[in-house]
Amino acid sequence: MYNEKVLKVFANPHNVGVIENADGEGVVGNPTCGDIMKITLKIENDVIVDAKFQTFGCTAAIATSSTATDMVIGKTVDEALKITNAQVVEELEGLPPQKLHCSVLAEEAIRKAIEDYRQKQGKQA
């Protein structure tokens, strides 16, 4: 069902954990499948310098969380907001159609974490 890259990322995910005193935090979930994703960000001068995730979910949920956090590190907040679920899927070289919602959760968690950061900074989300 899963390609080799998805299984490799799932077996050895990057950025697992929580950033203490995170500058931004996004938590999303899909009640239908039970996946819950939490992404925390460390941001300096509007650049994401670190990202961590905690995900309760399937292989695809964990792989997309790991990949999304890899993709945002080093990007500005505005650049990170432009990352789409399709780009996460492309980075993973594909997901089964019934698992594409996991990539949407990863995109939403990044967006929520950035919205949280901007609210804490007093900026418009």
PDB file of C-alpha atoms in Angstrom:
ATOM      1  CA  MET A   1       0.000   0.000   0.000  1.00  0.00           C
ATOM      2  CA  TYR A   2       2.801   2.472   0.888  1.00  0.00           C
ATOM      3  CA  ASN A   3       5.839   3.202  -1.255  1.00  0.00           C
ATOM      4  CA  GLU A   4       9.383   2.701  -0.018  1.00  0.00           C
ATOM      5  CA  LYS A   5       9.986   6.375   0.801  1.00  0.00           C
ATOM      6  CA  VAL A   6       6.849   6.651   2.971  1.00  0.00           C
ATOM      7  CA  LEU A   7       7.842   3.511   4.866  1.00  0.00           C
ATOM      8  CA  LYS A   8      11.412   4.809   5.336  1.00  0.00           C
ATOM      9  CA  VAL A   9      10.196   8.153   6.733  1.00  0.00           C
ATOM     10  CA  PHE A  10       7.671   6.369   8.963  1.00  0.00           C
ATOM     11  CA  ALA A  11      10.370   4.047  10.339  1.00  0.00           C
ATOM     12  CA  ASN A  12      12.813   6.922  10.966  1.00  0.00           C
ATOM     13  CA  PRO A  13      10.802  10.128  11.366  1.00  0.00           C
ATOM     14  CA  HIS A  14      12.605  13.445  11.804  1.00  0.00           C
ATOM     15  CA  ASN A  15      11.704  16.189  14.276  1.00  0.00           C
ATOM     16  CA  VAL A  16       9.694  14.073  16.717  1.00  0.00           C
ATOM     17  CA  GLY A  17       8.870  15.883  19.958  1.00  0.00           C
ATOM     18  CA  VAL A  18       7.703  19.226  21.243  1.00  0.00           C
ATOM     19  CA  ILE A  19       9.507  22.557  21.331  1.00  0.00           C
ATOM     20  CA  GLU A  20       9.249  23.976  24.827  1.00  0.00           C
ATOM     21  CA  ASN A  21       8.029  27.580  24.825  1.00  0.00           C
ATOM     22  CA  ALA A  22       7.228  27.270  21.125  1.00  0.00           C
ATOM     23  CA  ASP A  23       6.640  30.434  19.153  1.00  0.00           C
ATOM     24  CA  GLY A  24       3.762  28.736  17.355  1.00  0.00           C
ATOM     25  CA  GLU A  25       1.687  25.621  17.959  1.00  0.00           C
ATOM     26  CA  GLY A  26      -0.859  23.982  15.693  1.00  0.00           C
ATOM     27  CA  VAL A  27      -3.056  21.039  16.618  1.00  0.00           C
ATOM     28  CA  VAL A  28      -5.396  19.448  14.110  1.00  0.00           C
ATOM     29  CA  GLY A  29      -7.333  16.234  13.969  1.00  0.00           C
ATOM     30  CA  ASN A  30      -9.591  14.181  11.797  1.00  0.00           C
ATOM     31  CA  PRO A  31     -12.337  12.587  13.896  1.00  0.00           C
ATOM     32  CA  THR A  32     -13.206  10.179  11.062  1.00  0.00           C
ATOM     33  CA  CYS A  33      -9.846   8.431  11.020  1.00  0.00           C
ATOM     34  CA  GLY A  34      -8.602   9.355  14.501  1.00  0.00           C
ATOM     35  CA  ASP A  35      -5.382  11.066  13.420  1.00  0.00           C
ATOM     36  CA  ILE A  36      -4.223  13.914  15.676  1.00  0.00           C
ATOM     37  CA  MET A  37      -1.260  16.091  14.697  1.00  0.00           C
ATOM     38  CA  LYS A  38       0.563  18.679  16.799  1.00  0.00           C
ATOM     39  CA  ILE A  39       3.302  20.819  15.273  1.00  0.00           C
ATOM     40  CA  THR A  40       5.375  23.303  17.254  1.00  0.00           C
ATOM     41  CA  LEU A  41       7.638  25.925  15.723  1.00  0.00           C
ATOM     42  CA  LYS A  42      10.637  27.964  16.852  1.00  0.00           C
ATOM     43  CA  ILE A  43      10.776  31.176  14.835  1.00  0.00           C
ATOM     44  CA  GLU A  44      13.512  33.816  14.802  1.00  0.00           C
ATOM     45  CA  ASN A  45      13.233  36.987  12.664  1.00  0.00           C
ATOM     46  CA  ASP A  46      10.261  35.429  10.827  1.00  0.00           C
ATOM     47  CA  VAL A  47      12.351  32.364   9.861  1.00  0.00           C
ATOM     48  CA  ILE A  48      11.412  28.890  11.115  1.00  0.00           C
ATOM     49  CA  VAL A  49      14.574  27.620  12.777  1.00  0.00           C
ATOM     50  CA  ASP A  50      13.067  24.448  14.249  1.00  0.00           C
ATOM     51  CA  ALA A  51       9.906  22.394  13.950  1.00  0.00           C
ATOM     52  CA  LYS A  52       8.771  19.365  15.926  1.00  0.00           C
ATOM     53  CA  PHE A  53       5.722  17.150  15.734  1.00  0.00           C
ATOM     54  CA  GLN A  54       3.734  14.719  17.816  1.00  0.00           C
ATOM     55  CA  THR A  55       1.279  12.641  15.839  1.00  0.00           C
ATOM     56  CA  PHE A  56      -1.153   9.972  16.911  1.00  0.00           C
ATOM     57  CA  GLY A  57      -2.058   8.240  13.712  1.00  0.00           C
ATOM     58  CA  CYS A  58      -1.282   5.899  10.894  1.00  0.00           C
ATOM     59  CA  THR A  59       1.855   5.456   8.799  1.00  0.00           C
ATOM     60  CA  ALA A  60       0.819   8.242   6.409  1.00  0.00           C
ATOM     61  CA  ALA A  61       0.045  10.669   9.251  1.00  0.00           C
ATOM     62  CA  ILE A  62       3.482  10.189  10.787  1.00  0.00           C
ATOM     63  CA  ALA A  63       5.284  10.331   7.428  1.00  0.00           C
ATOM     64  CA  THR A  64       3.494  13.540   6.374  1.00  0.00           C
ATOM     65  CA  SER A  65       4.145  15.185   9.754  1.00  0.00           C
ATOM     66  CA  SER A  66       7.851  14.401   9.539  1.00  0.00           C
ATOM     67  CA  THR A  67       8.092  15.549   5.942  1.00  0.00           C
ATOM     68  CA  ALA A  68       6.160  18.772   6.531  1.00  0.00           C
ATOM     69  CA  THR A  69       8.413  19.732   9.458  1.00  0.00           C
ATOM     70  CA  ASP A  70      11.499  19.039   7.319  1.00  0.00           C
ATOM     71  CA  MET A  71      10.055  21.224   4.571  1.00  0.00           C
ATOM     72  CA  VAL A  72       9.406  24.295   6.756  1.00  0.00           C
ATOM     73  CA  ILE A  73      12.713  24.438   8.641  1.00  0.00           C
ATOM     74  CA  GLY A  74      14.808  27.264   7.201  1.00  0.00           C
ATOM     75  CA  LYS A  75      11.869  28.883   5.428  1.00  0.00           C
ATOM     76  CA  THR A  76      10.327  32.232   6.249  1.00  0.00           C
ATOM     77  CA  VAL A  77       6.842  32.195   7.716  1.00  0.00           C
ATOM     78  CA  ASP A  78       5.421  33.424   4.389  1.00  0.00           C
ATOM     79  CA  GLU A  79       7.278  30.709   2.438  1.00  0.00           C
ATOM     80  CA  ALA A  80       6.047  28.029   4.848  1.00  0.00           C
ATOM     81  CA  LEU A  81       2.456  29.182   4.385  1.00  0.00           C
ATOM     82  CA  LYS A  82       2.772  28.432   0.668  1.00  0.00           C
ATOM     83  CA  ILE A  83       3.609  24.750   1.235  1.00  0.00           C
ATOM     84  CA  THR A  84       0.660  22.643   0.122  1.00  0.00           C
ATOM     85  CA  ASN A  85      -0.444  19.142   0.932  1.00  0.00           C
ATOM     86  CA  ALA A  86       0.285  18.251  -2.715  1.00  0.00           C
ATOM     87  CA  GLN A  87       3.927  19.264  -2.213  1.00  0.00           C
ATOM     88  CA  VAL A  88       4.131  17.078   0.904  1.00  0.00           C
ATOM     89  CA  VAL A  89       2.729  14.138  -1.087  1.00  0.00           C
ATOM     90  CA  GLU A  90       5.179  14.848  -3.915  1.00  0.00           C
ATOM     91  CA  GLU A  91       8.087  14.900  -1.454  1.00  0.00           C
ATOM     92  CA  LEU A  92       6.944  11.473  -0.237  1.00  0.00           C
ATOM     93  CA  GLU A  93       6.658  10.240  -3.844  1.00  0.00           C
ATOM     94  CA  GLY A  94       2.946   9.595  -3.409  1.00  0.00           C
ATOM     95  CA  LEU A  95       0.335   8.347  -0.966  1.00  0.00           C
ATOM     96  CA  PRO A  96      -2.577   5.972  -1.446  1.00  0.00           C
ATOM     97  CA  PRO A  97      -5.741   7.946  -2.340  1.00  0.00           C
ATOM     98  CA  GLN A  98      -7.446   7.005   0.936  1.00  0.00           C
ATOM     99  CA  LYS A  99      -4.502   8.510   2.857  1.00  0.00           C
ATOM    100  CA  LEU A 100      -4.273  11.903   1.129  1.00  0.00           C
ATOM    101  CA  HIS A 101      -6.193  13.471   4.031  1.00  0.00           C
ATOM    102  CA  CYS A 102      -3.064  12.999   6.170  1.00  0.00           C
ATOM    103  CA  SER A 103      -1.152  15.429   3.970  1.00  0.00           C
ATOM    104  CA  VAL A 104      -4.010  17.912   4.365  1.00  0.00           C
ATOM    105  CA  LEU A 105      -3.679  17.604   8.151  1.00  0.00           C
ATOM    106  CA  ALA A 106       0.049  18.347   7.905  1.00  0.00           C
ATOM    107  CA  GLU A 107      -0.627  21.480   5.844  1.00  0.00           C
ATOM    108  CA  GLU A 108      -3.349  22.581   8.272  1.00  0.00           C
ATOM    109  CA  ALA A 109      -1.120  22.010  11.327  1.00  0.00           C
ATOM    110  CA  ILE A 110       1.630  24.181   9.820  1.00  0.00           C
ATOM    111  CA  ARG A 111      -0.904  26.921   9.041  1.00  0.00           C
ATOM    112  CA  LYS A 112      -2.374  26.776  12.560  1.00  0.00           C
ATOM    113  CA  ALA A 113       1.089  26.963  14.130  1.00  0.00           C
ATOM    114  CA  ILE A 114       1.914  30.026  12.021  1.00  0.00           C
ATOM    115  CA  GLU A 115      -1.449  31.629  12.857  1.00  0.00           C
ATOM    116  CA  ASP A 116      -0.691  31.017  16.533  1.00  0.00           C
ATOM    117  CA  TYR A 117       2.751  32.612  16.117  1.00  0.00           C
ATOM    118  CA  ARG A 118       1.278  35.662  14.389  1.00  0.00           C
ATOM    119  CA  GLN A 119      -1.396  36.075  17.064  1.00  0.00           C
ATOM    120  CA  LYS A 120       1.276  35.929  19.770  1.00  0.00           C
ATOM    121  CA  GLN A 121       3.224  38.585  17.839  1.00  0.00           C
ATOM    122  CA  GLY A 122       0.120  40.732  17.509  1.00  0.00           C
ATOM    123  CA  LYS A 123       0.136  40.321  13.730  1.00  0.00           C
ATOM    124  CA  GLN A 124      -2.770  39.564  11.455  1.00  0.00           C
ATOM    125  CA  ALA A 125      -3.103  35.819  10.811  1.00  0.00           C
TER     126      ALA A 125
END
